[in-house]
Amino acid sequence: MPGDKPSVLVLDGPNLGALGRREPGVYGPGSHDDLVRSIEAWAVELGMSVETAQHDDEGGMIGAIWRASGRLDALIVNPGGYSHGSIAIQDAMQGFDGPVIEVHLSQVMAREPERRVLVTARAADALICGAGPAGYRLAMELARDMITKRS
Ligand code: DQA
């Protein structure tokens, strides 16, 4: 939408700011800053324009989604623990004007039963989980394809 490059918001939810310090055996050793740097490098490679945000609270995430809707072409979101219970975030994702891709670093379907319920994914056009940080890159490629097909 803005400029001529496909544009995307990559939004991370609660506790993802603590990557690297948080259960590195599950989420990997890299920090959130490392992840953001990779996302920015992938955007250059893929010819995309990217904005990144991380919020620990539900309201912050919902506000970020609505501010991006109609301004950026696609949404890539890892709602963290809210994935398993937030109808409010599901509603915001549903309202986003454009493709929505949900990403999880870990393979949530192979974890505790409560993590196998993905309330937010109901509002996602695609779901990528278990690929670690590379899942964000896959989501960016997919978002670019989805945006190109729409326009
Ligand atoms: C997560 C999986 C969620 O179950 C967890 O609460 C997170 C991270 C992931 O990226 O694997 O915070 O979304």
CSV table of C-alpha atoms and ligand atoms in Angstrom, one decimal:
chain,number,residue,atom,x,y,z
A,1,MET,CA,0.0,0.0,0.0
A,2,PRO,CA,2.4,2.8,1.0
A,3,GLY,CA,5.0,3.4,-1.7
A,4,ASP,CA,5.3,0.5,-4.2
A,5,LYS,CA,6.8,-2.2,-2.0
A,6,PRO,CA,4.6,-4.7,-0.2
A,7,SER,CA,4.4,-3.6,3.4
A,8,VAL,CA,3.9,-5.6,6.5
A,9,LEU,CA,3.6,-5.2,10.3
A,10,VAL,CA,5.4,-7.9,12.2
A,11,LEU,CA,3.8,-7.9,15.6
A,12,ASP,CA,5.0,-9.9,18.6
A,13,GLY,CA,3.0,-10.5,21.8
A,14,PRO,CA,3.8,-10.9,25.5
A,15,ASN,CA,7.1,-12.3,26.7
A,16,LEU,CA,8.6,-12.4,23.2
A,17,GLY,CA,10.7,-9.4,24.2
A,18,ALA,CA,12.5,-11.7,26.6
A,19,LEU,CA,13.6,-14.1,23.8
A,20,GLY,CA,17.1,-15.4,24.6
A,21,ARG,CA,16.5,-15.2,28.4
A,22,ARG,CA,13.2,-17.1,28.2
A,23,GLU,CA,13.3,-20.9,27.9
A,24,PRO,CA,16.1,-20.9,25.3
A,25,GLY,CA,15.6,-24.7,24.9
A,26,VAL,CA,12.1,-24.0,23.6
A,27,TYR,CA,12.5,-20.6,21.9
A,28,GLY,CA,16.2,-20.6,20.9
A,29,PRO,CA,19.2,-18.6,22.1
A,30,GLY,CA,18.6,-15.4,20.0
A,31,SER,CA,17.3,-12.2,21.6
A,32,HIS,CA,14.2,-10.3,20.3
A,33,ASP,CA,16.7,-7.6,18.9
A,34,ASP,CA,18.4,-10.4,16.9
A,35,LEU,CA,15.0,-11.5,15.5
A,36,VAL,CA,14.1,-7.9,14.6
A,37,ARG,CA,17.5,-7.5,12.8
A,38,SER,CA,16.9,-10.7,10.8
A,39,ILE,CA,13.4,-9.5,9.9
A,40,GLU,CA,14.8,-6.1,8.7
A,41,ALA,CA,17.5,-7.9,6.6
A,42,TRP,CA,14.9,-10.3,5.1
A,43,ALA,CA,12.7,-7.3,4.2
A,44,VAL,CA,15.6,-5.8,2.2
A,45,GLU,CA,16.2,-9.2,0.5
A,46,LEU,CA,12.5,-9.7,-0.3
A,47,GLY,CA,11.9,-6.1,-1.5
A,48,MET,CA,9.4,-5.4,1.3
A,49,SER,CA,8.8,-2.6,3.7
A,50,VAL,CA,8.5,-3.8,7.3
A,51,GLU,CA,7.5,-2.3,10.6
A,52,THR,CA,8.0,-4.3,13.8
A,53,ALA,CA,6.4,-4.0,17.2
A,54,GLN,CA,6.3,-6.0,20.5
A,55,HIS,CA,3.7,-5.5,23.2
A,56,ASP,CA,3.3,-7.4,26.5
A,57,ASP,CA,-0.3,-6.3,26.9
A,58,GLU,CA,-3.5,-7.1,24.9
A,59,GLY,CA,-4.5,-3.4,24.4
A,60,GLY,CA,-1.1,-2.6,23.0
A,61,MET,CA,-1.4,-5.4,20.5
A,62,ILE,CA,-4.9,-4.5,19.5
A,63,GLY,CA,-4.0,-0.8,19.0
A,64,ALA,CA,-1.0,-1.8,16.8
A,65,ILE,CA,-3.2,-4.0,14.6
A,66,TRP,CA,-5.9,-1.3,14.1
A,67,ARG,CA,-3.3,1.4,13.4
A,68,ALA,CA,-1.7,-0.8,10.7
A,69,SER,CA,-5.0,-1.8,9.1
A,70,GLY,CA,-5.6,0.2,5.9
A,71,ARG,CA,-2.0,1.6,6.1
A,72,LEU,CA,0.1,-1.5,5.7
A,73,ASP,CA,-0.7,-4.4,3.3
A,74,ALA,CA,-0.4,-7.4,5.6
A,75,LEU,CA,-0.1,-8.5,9.2
A,76,ILE,CA,2.3,-11.1,10.6
A,77,VAL,CA,1.5,-11.8,14.2
A,78,ASN,CA,2.8,-14.0,17.0
A,79,PRO,CA,0.2,-13.4,19.7
A,80,GLY,CA,2.3,-15.4,22.3
A,81,GLY,CA,0.2,-16.7,25.2
A,82,TYR,CA,-2.8,-14.7,24.0
A,83,SER,CA,-3.1,-17.1,21.1
A,84,HIS,CA,-4.7,-19.6,23.4
A,85,GLY,CA,-7.5,-17.4,24.8
A,86,SER,CA,-7.9,-13.9,23.4
A,87,ILE,CA,-11.1,-13.3,21.5
A,88,ALA,CA,-10.2,-9.6,21.6
A,89,ILE,CA,-7.0,-10.1,19.6
A,90,GLN,CA,-8.9,-12.6,17.3
A,91,ASP,CA,-11.4,-9.8,16.7
A,92,ALA,CA,-8.7,-7.3,15.8
A,93,MET,CA,-7.0,-9.8,13.5
A,94,GLN,CA,-10.4,-10.5,11.8
A,95,GLY,CA,-10.8,-6.7,11.2
A,96,PHE,CA,-7.4,-6.2,9.6
A,97,ASP,CA,-7.8,-5.2,6.0
A,98,GLY,CA,-5.4,-7.6,4.3
A,99,PRO,CA,-3.7,-11.0,4.7
A,100,VAL,CA,-3.0,-12.1,8.2
A,101,ILE,CA,-0.4,-14.8,9.0
A,102,GLU,CA,0.1,-16.2,12.5
A,103,VAL,CA,3.5,-17.4,13.5
A,104,HIS,CA,4.8,-19.4,16.4
A,105,LEU,CA,8.4,-20.1,17.1
A,106,SER,CA,7.7,-23.4,18.8
A,107,GLN,CA,5.6,-26.3,17.4
A,108,VAL,CA,2.6,-25.6,19.7
A,109,MET,CA,0.7,-28.7,18.5
A,110,ALA,CA,3.4,-30.9,20.0
A,111,ARG,CA,3.3,-29.1,23.4
A,112,GLU,CA,0.9,-29.0,26.3
A,113,PRO,CA,-2.8,-29.5,25.4
A,114,GLU,CA,-3.8,-25.9,26.3
A,115,ARG,CA,-1.3,-24.7,23.7
A,116,ARG,CA,-3.0,-26.7,21.0
A,117,VAL,CA,-6.0,-24.4,21.2
A,118,LEU,CA,-5.3,-21.5,18.9
A,119,VAL,CA,-8.2,-19.0,19.3
A,120,THR,CA,-6.4,-16.3,17.3
A,121,ALA,CA,-5.5,-18.6,14.4
A,122,ARG,CA,-9.2,-18.7,13.5
A,123,ALA,CA,-8.7,-15.2,12.2
A,124,ALA,CA,-5.5,-16.0,10.3
A,125,ASP,CA,-5.2,-16.8,6.6
A,126,ALA,CA,-2.2,-19.0,7.3
A,127,LEU,CA,-0.4,-20.4,10.3
A,128,ILE,CA,3.3,-21.2,10.6
A,129,CYS,CA,4.6,-22.9,13.7
A,130,GLY,CA,7.7,-24.8,14.8
A,131,ALA,CA,10.1,-23.3,12.3
A,132,GLY,CA,11.8,-21.0,14.9
A,133,PRO,CA,12.8,-17.5,13.6
A,134,ALA,CA,12.8,-18.9,10.0
A,135,GLY,CA,9.0,-19.0,10.4
A,136,TYR,CA,9.0,-15.2,10.2
A,137,ARG,CA,10.9,-15.3,7.0
A,138,LEU,CA,8.5,-17.9,5.5
A,139,ALA,CA,5.6,-15.7,6.6
A,140,MET,CA,7.1,-12.6,4.9
A,141,GLU,CA,7.5,-14.5,1.7
A,142,LEU,CA,4.0,-15.8,1.9
A,143,ALA,CA,2.7,-12.3,2.7
A,144,ARG,CA,4.5,-10.9,-0.3
A,145,ASP,CA,2.8,-13.5,-2.5
A,146,MET,CA,-0.6,-12.9,-1.0
A,147,ILE,CA,-0.3,-9.1,-1.5
A,148,THR,CA,0.9,-9.5,-5.1
A,149,LYS,CA,-2.0,-11.8,-5.9
A,150,ARG,CA,-4.5,-9.3,-4.4
A,151,SER,CA,-3.3,-6.3,-6.3
B,1,DQA,C1,4.6,-18.9,21.3
B,1,DQA,C2,3.9,-20.1,21.8
B,1,DQA,C3,2.9,-19.8,22.9
B,1,DQA,O1,2.3,-20.9,23.5
B,1,DQA,C4,3.7,-19.1,24.0
B,1,DQA,O2,2.8,-18.6,25.0
B,1,DQA,C5,4.5,-18.0,23.6
B,1,DQA,C6,5.3,-18.2,22.3
B,1,DQA,C7,5.6,-19.3,20.2
B,1,DQA,O3,6.1,-18.5,19.5
B,1,DQA,O4,6.0,-20.5,20.1
B,1,DQA,O5,4.7,-16.9,24.2
B,1,DQA,O6,3.7,-18.1,20.6
